[in-house]
Coordinates of N, CA and C in Angstrom, one line a residue:
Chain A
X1 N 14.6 13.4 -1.6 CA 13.7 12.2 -1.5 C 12.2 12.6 -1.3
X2 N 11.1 12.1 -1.9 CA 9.8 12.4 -2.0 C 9.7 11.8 -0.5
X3 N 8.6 12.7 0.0 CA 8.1 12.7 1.1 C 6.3 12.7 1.0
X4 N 5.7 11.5 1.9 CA 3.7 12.1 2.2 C 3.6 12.0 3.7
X5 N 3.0 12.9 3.7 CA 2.6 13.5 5.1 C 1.5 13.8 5.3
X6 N 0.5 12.9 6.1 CA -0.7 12.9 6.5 C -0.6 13.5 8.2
X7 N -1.7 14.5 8.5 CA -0.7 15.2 9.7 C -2.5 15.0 10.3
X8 N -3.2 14.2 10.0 CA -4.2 13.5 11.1 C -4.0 12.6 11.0
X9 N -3.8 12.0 13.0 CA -3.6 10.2 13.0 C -5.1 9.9 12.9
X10 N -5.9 10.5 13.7 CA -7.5 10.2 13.6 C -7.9 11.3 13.3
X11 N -9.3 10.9 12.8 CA -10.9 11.3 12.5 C -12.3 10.9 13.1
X12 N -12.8 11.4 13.2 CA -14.6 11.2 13.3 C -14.9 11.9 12.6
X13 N -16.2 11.7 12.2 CA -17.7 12.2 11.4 C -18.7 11.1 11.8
X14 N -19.9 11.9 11.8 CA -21.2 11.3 11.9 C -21.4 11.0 10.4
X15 N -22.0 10.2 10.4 CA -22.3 9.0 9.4 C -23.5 10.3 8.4
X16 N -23.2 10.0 7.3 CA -24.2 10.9 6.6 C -23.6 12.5 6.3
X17 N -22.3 12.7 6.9 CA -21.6 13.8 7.0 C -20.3 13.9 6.3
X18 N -19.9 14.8 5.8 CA -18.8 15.0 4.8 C -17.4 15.5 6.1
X19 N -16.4 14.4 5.4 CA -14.9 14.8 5.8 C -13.7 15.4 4.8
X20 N -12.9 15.8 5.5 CA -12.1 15.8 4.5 C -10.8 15.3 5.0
X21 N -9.7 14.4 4.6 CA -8.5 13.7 4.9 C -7.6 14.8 4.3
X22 N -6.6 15.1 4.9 CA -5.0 16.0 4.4 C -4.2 15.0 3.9
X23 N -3.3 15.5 3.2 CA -2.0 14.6 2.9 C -1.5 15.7 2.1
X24 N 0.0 15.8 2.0 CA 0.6 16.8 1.2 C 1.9 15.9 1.1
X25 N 2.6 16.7 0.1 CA 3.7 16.0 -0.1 C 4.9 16.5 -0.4
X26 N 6.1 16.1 -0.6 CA 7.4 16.9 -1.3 C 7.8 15.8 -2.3
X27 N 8.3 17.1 -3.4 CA 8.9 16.1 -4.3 C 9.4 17.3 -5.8
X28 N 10.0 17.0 -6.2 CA 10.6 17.8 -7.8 C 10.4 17.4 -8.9
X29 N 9.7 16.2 -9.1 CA 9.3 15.9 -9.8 C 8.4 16.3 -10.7
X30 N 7.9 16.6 -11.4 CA 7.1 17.1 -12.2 C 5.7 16.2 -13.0
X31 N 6.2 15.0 -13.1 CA 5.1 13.8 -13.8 C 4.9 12.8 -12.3
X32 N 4.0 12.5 -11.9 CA 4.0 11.2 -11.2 C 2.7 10.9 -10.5
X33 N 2.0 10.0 -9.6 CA 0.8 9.9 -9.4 C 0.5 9.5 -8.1
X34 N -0.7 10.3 -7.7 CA -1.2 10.3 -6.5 C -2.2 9.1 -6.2
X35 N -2.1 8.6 -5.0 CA -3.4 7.3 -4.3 C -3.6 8.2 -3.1
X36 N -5.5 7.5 -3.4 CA -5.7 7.1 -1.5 C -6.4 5.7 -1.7
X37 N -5.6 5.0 -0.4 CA -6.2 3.6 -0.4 C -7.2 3.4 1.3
X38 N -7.6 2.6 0.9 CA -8.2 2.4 2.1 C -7.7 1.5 3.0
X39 N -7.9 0.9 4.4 CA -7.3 -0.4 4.9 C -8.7 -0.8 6.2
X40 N -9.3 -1.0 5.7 CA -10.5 -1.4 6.7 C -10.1 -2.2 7.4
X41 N -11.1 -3.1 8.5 CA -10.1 -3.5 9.9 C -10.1 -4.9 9.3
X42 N -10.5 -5.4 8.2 CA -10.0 -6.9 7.7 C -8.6 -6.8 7.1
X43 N -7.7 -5.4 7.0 CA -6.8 -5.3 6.3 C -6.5 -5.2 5.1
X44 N -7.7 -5.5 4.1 CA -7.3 -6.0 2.8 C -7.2 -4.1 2.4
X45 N -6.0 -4.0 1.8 CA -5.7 -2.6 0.9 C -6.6 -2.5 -0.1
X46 N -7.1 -1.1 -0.2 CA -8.3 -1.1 -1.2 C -7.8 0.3 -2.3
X47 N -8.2 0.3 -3.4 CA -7.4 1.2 -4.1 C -9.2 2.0 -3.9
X48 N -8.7 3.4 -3.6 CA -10.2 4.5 -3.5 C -10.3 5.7 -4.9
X49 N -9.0 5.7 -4.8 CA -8.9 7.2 -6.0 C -8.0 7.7 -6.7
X50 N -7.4 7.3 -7.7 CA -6.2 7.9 -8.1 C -6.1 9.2 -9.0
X51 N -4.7 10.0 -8.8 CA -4.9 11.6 -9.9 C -3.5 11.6 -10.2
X52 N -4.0 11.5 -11.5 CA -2.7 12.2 -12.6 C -1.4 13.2 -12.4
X53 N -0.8 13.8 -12.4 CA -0.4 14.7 -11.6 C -0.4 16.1 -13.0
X54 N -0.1 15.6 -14.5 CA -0.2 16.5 -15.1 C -1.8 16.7 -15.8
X55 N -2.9 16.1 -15.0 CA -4.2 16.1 -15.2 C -4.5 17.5 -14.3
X56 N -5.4 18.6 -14.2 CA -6.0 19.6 -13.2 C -6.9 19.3 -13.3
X57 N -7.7 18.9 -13.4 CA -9.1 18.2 -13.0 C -9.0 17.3 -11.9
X58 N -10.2 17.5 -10.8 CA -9.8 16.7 -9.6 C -10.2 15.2 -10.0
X59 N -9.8 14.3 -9.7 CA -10.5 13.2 -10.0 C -11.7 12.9 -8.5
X60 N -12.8 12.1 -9.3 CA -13.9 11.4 -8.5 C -14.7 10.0 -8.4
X61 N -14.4 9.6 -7.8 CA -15.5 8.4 -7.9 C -16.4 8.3 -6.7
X62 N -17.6 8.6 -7.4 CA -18.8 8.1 -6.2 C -18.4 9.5 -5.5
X63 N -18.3 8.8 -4.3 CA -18.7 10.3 -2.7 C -17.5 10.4 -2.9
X64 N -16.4 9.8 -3.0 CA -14.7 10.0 -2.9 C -14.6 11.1 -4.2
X65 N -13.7 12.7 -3.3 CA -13.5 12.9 -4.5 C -12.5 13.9 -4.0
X66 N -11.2 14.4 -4.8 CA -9.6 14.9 -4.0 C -9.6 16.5 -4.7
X67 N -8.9 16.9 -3.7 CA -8.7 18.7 -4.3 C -7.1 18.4 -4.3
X68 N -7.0 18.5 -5.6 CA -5.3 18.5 -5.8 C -4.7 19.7 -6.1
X69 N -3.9 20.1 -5.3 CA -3.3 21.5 -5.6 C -1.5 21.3 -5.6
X70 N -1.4 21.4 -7.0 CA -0.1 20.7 -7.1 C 0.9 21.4 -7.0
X71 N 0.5 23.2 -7.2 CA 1.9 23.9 -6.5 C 2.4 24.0 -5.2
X72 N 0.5 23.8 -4.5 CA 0.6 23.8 -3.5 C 1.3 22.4 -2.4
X73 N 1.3 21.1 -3.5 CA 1.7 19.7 -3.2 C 1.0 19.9 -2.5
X74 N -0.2 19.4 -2.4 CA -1.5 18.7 -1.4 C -2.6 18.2 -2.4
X75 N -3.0 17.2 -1.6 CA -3.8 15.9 -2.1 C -4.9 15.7 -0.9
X76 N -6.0 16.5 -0.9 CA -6.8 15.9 0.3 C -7.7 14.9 -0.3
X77 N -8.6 13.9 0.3 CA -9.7 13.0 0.1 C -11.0 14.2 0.8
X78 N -12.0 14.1 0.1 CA -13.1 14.3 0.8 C -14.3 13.4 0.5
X79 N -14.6 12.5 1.7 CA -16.0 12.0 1.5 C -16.9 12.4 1.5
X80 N -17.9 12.3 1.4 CA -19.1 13.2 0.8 C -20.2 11.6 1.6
X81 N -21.6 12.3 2.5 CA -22.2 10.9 2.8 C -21.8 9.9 3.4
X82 N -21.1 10.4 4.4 CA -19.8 9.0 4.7 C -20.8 8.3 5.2
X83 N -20.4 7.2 5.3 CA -21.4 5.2 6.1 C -20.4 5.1 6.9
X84 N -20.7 4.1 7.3 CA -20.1 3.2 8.6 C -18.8 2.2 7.6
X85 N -19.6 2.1 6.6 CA -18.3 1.3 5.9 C -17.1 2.1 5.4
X86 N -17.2 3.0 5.8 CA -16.0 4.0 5.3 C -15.2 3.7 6.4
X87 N -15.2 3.4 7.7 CA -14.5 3.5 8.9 C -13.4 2.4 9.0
X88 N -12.7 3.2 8.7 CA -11.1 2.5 8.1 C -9.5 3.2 8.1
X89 N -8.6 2.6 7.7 CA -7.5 3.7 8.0 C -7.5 3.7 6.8
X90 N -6.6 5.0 6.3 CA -6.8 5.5 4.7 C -5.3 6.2 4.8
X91 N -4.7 5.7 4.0 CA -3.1 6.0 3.4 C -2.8 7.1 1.8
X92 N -2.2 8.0 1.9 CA -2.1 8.3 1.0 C -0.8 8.4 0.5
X93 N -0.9 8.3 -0.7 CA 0.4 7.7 -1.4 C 1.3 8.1 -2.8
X94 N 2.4 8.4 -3.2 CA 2.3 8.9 -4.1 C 3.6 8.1 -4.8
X95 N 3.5 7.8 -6.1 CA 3.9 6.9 -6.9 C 4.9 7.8 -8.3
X96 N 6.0 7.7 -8.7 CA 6.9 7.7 -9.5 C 7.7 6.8 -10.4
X97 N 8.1 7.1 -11.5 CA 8.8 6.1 -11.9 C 10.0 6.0 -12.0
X98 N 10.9 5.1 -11.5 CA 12.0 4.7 -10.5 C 12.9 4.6 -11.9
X99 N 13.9 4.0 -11.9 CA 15.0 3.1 -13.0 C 14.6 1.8 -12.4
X100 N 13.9 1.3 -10.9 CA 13.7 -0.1 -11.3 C 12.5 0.2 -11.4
X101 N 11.5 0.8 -12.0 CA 10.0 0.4 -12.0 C 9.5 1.3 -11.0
X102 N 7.8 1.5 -10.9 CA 7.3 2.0 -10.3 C 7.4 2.0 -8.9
X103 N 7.6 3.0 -7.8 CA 8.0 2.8 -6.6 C 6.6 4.0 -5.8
X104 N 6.2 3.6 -4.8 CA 5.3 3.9 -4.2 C 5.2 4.3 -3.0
X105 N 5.3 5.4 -2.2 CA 5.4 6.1 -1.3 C 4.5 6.4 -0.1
X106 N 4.3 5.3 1.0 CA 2.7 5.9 1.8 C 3.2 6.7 2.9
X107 N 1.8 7.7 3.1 CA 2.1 8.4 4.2 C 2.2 7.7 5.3
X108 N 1.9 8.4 6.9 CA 1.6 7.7 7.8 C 0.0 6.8 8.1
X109 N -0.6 7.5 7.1 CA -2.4 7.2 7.6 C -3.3 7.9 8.4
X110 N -4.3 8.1 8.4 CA -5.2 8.6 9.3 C -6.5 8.1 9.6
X111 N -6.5 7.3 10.8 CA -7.8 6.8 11.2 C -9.2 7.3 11.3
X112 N -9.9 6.5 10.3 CA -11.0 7.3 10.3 C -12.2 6.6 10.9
X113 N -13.2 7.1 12.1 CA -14.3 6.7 12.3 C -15.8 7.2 11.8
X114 N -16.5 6.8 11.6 CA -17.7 6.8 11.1 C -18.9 6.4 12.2
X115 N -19.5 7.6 12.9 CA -20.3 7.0 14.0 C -22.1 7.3 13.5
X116 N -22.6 5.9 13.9 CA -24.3 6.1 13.7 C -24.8 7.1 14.5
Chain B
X1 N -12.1 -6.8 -12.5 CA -10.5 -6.0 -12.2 C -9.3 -7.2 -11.8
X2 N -8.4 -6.6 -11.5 CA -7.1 -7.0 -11.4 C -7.3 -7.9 -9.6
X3 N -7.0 -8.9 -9.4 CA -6.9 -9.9 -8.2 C -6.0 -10.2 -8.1
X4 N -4.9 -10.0 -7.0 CA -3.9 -10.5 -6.2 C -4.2 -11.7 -5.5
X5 N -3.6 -12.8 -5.3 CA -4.2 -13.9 -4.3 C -2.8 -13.8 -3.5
X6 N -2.8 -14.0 -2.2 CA -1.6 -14.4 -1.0 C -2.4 -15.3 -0.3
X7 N -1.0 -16.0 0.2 CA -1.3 -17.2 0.9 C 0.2 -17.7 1.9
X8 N -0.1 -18.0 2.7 CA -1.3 -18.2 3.9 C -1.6 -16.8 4.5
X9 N -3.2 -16.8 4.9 CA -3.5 -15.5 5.3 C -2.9 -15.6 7.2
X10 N -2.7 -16.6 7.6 CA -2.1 -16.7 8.5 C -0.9 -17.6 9.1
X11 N -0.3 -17.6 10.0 CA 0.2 -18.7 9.2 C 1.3 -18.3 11.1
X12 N 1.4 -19.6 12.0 CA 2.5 -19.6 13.3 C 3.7 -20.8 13.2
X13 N 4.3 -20.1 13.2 CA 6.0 -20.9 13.2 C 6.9 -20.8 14.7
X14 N 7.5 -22.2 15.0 CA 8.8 -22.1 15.5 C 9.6 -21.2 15.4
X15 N 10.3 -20.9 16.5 CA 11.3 -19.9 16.1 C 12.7 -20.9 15.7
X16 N 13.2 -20.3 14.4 CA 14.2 -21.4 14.2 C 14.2 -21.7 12.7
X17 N 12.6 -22.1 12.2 CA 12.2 -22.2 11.1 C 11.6 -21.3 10.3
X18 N 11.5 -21.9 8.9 CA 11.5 -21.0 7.6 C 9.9 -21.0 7.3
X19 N 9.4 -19.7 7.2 CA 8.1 -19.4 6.4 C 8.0 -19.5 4.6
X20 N 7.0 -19.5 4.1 CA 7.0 -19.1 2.6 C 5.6 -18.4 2.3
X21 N 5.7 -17.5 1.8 CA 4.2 -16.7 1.9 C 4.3 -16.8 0.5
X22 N 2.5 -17.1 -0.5 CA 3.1 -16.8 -1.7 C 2.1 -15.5 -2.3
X23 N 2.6 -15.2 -3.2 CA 1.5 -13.7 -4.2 C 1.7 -14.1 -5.3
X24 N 0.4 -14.7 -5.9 CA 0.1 -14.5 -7.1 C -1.0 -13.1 -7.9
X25 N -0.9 -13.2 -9.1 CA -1.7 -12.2 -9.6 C -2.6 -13.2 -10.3
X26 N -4.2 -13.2 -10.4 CA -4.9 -14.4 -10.6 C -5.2 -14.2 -12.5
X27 N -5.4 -12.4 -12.9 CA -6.0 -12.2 -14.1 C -5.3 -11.5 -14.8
X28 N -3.8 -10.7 -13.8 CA -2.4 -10.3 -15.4 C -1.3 -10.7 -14.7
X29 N -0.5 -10.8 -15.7 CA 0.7 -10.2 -15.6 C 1.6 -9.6 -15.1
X30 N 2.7 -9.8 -14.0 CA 3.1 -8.3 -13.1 C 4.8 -9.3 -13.2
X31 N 5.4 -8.0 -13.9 CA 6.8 -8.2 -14.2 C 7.5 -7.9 -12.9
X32 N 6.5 -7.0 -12.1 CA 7.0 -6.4 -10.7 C 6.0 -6.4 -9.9
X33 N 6.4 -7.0 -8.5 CA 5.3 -7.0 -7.3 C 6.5 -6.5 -6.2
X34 N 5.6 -6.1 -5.2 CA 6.2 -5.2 -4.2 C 5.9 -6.3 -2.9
X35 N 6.7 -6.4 -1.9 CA 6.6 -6.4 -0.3 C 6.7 -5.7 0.8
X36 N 5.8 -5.7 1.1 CA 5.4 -4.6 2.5 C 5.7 -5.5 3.8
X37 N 5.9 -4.8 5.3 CA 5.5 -5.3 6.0 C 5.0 -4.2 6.8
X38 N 4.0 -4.1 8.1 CA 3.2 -2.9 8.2 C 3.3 -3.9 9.8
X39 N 3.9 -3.0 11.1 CA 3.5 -3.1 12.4 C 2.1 -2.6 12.4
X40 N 1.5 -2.8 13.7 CA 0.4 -2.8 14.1 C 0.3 -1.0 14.2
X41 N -0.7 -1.0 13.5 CA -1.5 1.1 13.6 C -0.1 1.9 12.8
X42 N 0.3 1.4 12.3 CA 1.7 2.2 11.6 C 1.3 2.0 9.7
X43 N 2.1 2.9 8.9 CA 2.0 2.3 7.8 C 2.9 1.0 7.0
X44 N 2.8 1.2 5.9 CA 3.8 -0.2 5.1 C 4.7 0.2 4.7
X45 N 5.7 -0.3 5.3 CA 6.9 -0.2 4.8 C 7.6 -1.2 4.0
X46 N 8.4 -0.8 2.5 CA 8.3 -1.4 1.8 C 9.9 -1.9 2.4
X47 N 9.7 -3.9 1.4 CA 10.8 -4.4 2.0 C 11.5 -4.5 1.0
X48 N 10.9 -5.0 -0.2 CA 12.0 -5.2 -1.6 C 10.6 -4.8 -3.0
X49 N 11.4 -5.1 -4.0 CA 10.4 -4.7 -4.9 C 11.0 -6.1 -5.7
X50 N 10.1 -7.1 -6.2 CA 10.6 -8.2 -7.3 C 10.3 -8.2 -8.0
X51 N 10.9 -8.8 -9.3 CA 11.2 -8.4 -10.4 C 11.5 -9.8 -11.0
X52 N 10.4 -9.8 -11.8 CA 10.4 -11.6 -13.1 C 11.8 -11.8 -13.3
X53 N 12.0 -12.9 -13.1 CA 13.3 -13.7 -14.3 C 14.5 -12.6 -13.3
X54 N 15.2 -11.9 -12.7 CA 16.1 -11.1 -12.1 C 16.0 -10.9 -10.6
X55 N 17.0 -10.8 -9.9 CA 17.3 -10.4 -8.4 C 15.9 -9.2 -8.1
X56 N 16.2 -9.7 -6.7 CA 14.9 -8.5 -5.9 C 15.9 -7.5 -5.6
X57 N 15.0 -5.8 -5.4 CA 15.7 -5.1 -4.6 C 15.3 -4.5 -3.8
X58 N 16.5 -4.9 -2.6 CA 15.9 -4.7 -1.1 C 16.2 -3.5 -0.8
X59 N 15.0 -3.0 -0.1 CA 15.4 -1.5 0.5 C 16.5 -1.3 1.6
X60 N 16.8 -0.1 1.4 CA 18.0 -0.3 2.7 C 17.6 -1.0 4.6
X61 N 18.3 -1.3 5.1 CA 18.3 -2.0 6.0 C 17.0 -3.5 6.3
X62 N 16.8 -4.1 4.7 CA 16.4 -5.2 4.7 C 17.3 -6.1 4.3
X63 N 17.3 -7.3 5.6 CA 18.0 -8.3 5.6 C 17.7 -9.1 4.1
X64 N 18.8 -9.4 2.9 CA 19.0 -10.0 1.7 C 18.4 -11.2 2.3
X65 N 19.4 -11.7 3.5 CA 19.7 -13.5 3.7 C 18.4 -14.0 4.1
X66 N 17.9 -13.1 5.1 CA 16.7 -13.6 6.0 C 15.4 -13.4 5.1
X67 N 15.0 -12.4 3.9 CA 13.8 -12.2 3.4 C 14.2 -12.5 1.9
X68 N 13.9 -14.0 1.7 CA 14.2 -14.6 0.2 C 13.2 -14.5 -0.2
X69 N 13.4 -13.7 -1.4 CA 12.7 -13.8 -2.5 C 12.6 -13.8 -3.7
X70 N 11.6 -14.6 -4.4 CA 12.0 -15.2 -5.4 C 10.7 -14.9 -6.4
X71 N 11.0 -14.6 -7.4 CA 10.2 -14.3 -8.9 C 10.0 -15.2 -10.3
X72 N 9.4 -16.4 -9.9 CA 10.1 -17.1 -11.3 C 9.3 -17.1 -12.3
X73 N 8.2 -16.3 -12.1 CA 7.1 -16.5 -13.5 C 6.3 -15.2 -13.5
X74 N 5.6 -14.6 -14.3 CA 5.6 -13.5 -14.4 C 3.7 -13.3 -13.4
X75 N 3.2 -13.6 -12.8 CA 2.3 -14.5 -11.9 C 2.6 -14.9 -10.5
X76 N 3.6 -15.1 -9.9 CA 3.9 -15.9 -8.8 C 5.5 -14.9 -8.3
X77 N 5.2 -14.4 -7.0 CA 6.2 -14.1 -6.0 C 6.2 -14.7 -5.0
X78 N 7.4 -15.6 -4.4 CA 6.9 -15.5 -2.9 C 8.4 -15.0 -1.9
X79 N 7.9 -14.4 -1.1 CA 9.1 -14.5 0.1 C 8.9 -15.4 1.0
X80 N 10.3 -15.7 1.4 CA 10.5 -16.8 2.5 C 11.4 -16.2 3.7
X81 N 10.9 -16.5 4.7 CA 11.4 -15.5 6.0 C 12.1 -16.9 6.7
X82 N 13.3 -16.9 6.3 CA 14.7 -17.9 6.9 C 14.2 -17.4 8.9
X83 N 14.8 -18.8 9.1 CA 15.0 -18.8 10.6 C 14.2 -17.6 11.3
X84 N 13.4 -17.8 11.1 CA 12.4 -16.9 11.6 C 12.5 -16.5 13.3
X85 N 12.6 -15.4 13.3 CA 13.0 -15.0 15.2 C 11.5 -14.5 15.4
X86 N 11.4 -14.4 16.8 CA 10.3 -13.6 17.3 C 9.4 -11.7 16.8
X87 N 10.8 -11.6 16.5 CA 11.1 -9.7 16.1 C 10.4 -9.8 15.0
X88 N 10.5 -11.0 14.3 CA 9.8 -11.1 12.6 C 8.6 -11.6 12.5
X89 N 7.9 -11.3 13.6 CA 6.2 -11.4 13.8 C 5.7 -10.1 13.1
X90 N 4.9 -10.4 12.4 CA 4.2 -9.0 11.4 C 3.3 -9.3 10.6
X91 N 2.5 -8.1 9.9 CA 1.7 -8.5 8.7 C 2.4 -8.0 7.9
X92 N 2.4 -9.2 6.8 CA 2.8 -9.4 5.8 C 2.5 -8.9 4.2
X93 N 2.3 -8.3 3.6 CA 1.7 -7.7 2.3 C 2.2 -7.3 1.0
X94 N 1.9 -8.3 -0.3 CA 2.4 -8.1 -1.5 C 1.7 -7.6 -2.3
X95 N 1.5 -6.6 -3.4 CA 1.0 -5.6 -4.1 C 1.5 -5.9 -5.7
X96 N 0.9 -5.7 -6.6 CA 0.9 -6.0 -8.2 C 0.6 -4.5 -8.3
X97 N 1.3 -4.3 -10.2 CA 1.0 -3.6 -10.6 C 0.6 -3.8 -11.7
X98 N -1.0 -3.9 -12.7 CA -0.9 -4.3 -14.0 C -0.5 -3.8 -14.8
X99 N 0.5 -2.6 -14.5 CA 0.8 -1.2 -15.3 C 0.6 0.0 -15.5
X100 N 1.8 0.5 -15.7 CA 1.6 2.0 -15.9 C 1.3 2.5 -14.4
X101 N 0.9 3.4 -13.9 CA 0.7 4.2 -13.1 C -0.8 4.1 -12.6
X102 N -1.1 3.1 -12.4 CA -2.5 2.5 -12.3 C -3.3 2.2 -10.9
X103 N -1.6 2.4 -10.1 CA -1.7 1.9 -8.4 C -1.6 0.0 -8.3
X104 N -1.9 0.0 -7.5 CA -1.7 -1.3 -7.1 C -2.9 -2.3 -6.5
X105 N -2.7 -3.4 -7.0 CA -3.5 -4.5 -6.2 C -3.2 -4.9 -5.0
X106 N -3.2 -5.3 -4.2 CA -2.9 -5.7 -3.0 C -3.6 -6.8 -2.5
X107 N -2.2 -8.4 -2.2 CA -3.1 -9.4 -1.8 C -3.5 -9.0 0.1
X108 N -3.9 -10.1 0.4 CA -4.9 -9.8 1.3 C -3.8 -10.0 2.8
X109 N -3.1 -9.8 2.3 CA -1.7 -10.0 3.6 C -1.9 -11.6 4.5
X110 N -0.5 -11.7 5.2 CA 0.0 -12.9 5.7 C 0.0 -12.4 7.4
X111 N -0.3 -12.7 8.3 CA -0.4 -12.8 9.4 C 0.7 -13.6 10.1
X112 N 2.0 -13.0 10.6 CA 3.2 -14.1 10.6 C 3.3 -13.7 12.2
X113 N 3.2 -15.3 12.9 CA 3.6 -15.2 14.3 C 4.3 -15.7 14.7
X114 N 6.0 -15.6 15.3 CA 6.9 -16.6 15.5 C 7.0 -16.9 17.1
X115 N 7.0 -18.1 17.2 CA 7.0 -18.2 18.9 C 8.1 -19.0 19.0

């Protein structure tokens, strides 16, 4: 059974300062796809980043951007310039496709703060 | 982009009585939407996955009887939490997929308090 494992419950960084979030995972799979979502404290799940698994290029958007090392099964997030609006819990997740359809896997999370 | 709507974002019941939360998808299509329920500082644990026009499937140790749900258009899920006890106080959260391997939308979760 695929496993994600985020092995920080929390974080800090100073605001304007680069993090980087862990997550790794197990699995035999060979095709399937990685998230990191966000969950800020209004709750609403936010989709941040997703990567291909047979893509080697890291994917990026904005300051978000992941070092995937897929022998290694790890998926970290690194922000780049974090704000105050980054200060949120962030799940990472990894997605396959089932016989019923796409099924989705989150780690535990890791709380992240963002201080001025 | 893709908009999940849920409803009620909160919502306090009797214990005894039946909830109905609903998840639509406002701008596609989702043959399949997911339910989560997530304790406080923990992650989401999924409860069933639903599926248009056909039965839900519930993960193991999700009560069938107590978490109805129902898919009748390819737009609109909702679960309904029967006889709702205290234990079944949680946030509530349903997720779309427009396709393919794309991740998920996620409506804005249900707030369920049973006293």
């Amino acid at each position: 059974a695929q496993t994600v494992t985020q092995s920080q419950p929390e974080m800090s960084v100073q605001e304007a300062e680069t993090v980087t979030l862990s997550c790794t995972y197990d699995t035999s799979e060979s095709n399937y796809y990685l998230f990191w979502y966000k969950q800020p404290p209004s709750r609403q799940m936010i989709l941040v980043i997703r990567q291909e698994a047979y893509k080697q290029q890291n994917a990026t958007e904005n300051r978000f951007s992941v070092n995937f090392q897929k022998a290694a099964k790890s998926f970290s997030l690194k922000i780049s310039d974090s704000q105050l609006g980054d200060t949120a819990m962030y799940f990472c997740a990894f997605m396959k496709l089932n016989t019923g359809g796409f099924k989705t896997i989150f780690g535990a999370g890791t709380r992240l703060f963002v201080k001025a | 982009g893709a908009v999940v709507s849920q409803h009620p974002s909160r919502v306090i019941c009797k214990s005894g009585t039946s909830v109905k939360i609903e998840c639509r998808s406002l701008d596609f299509q989702a043959t399949t939407m997911f339910w989560y329920r997530q304790f406080p500082k923990q992650s989401l644990m999924l409860m069933a996955t639903s599926n248009e026009g056909s039965k839900a499937t519930y993960e193991q140790g999700v009560e069938k009887d107590k978490f109805l749900i129902n898919h009748a258009s390819l737009t609109l899920s909702t679960l309904t939490v029967t006889s709702a006890h205290p234990e079944d106080s949680s946030f509530y959260i349903c997720s779309a997929s427009s396709g393919g391997g794309y991740g998920y939308t996620f409506g804005s979760g249900t707030r369920l308090t049973v006293v």
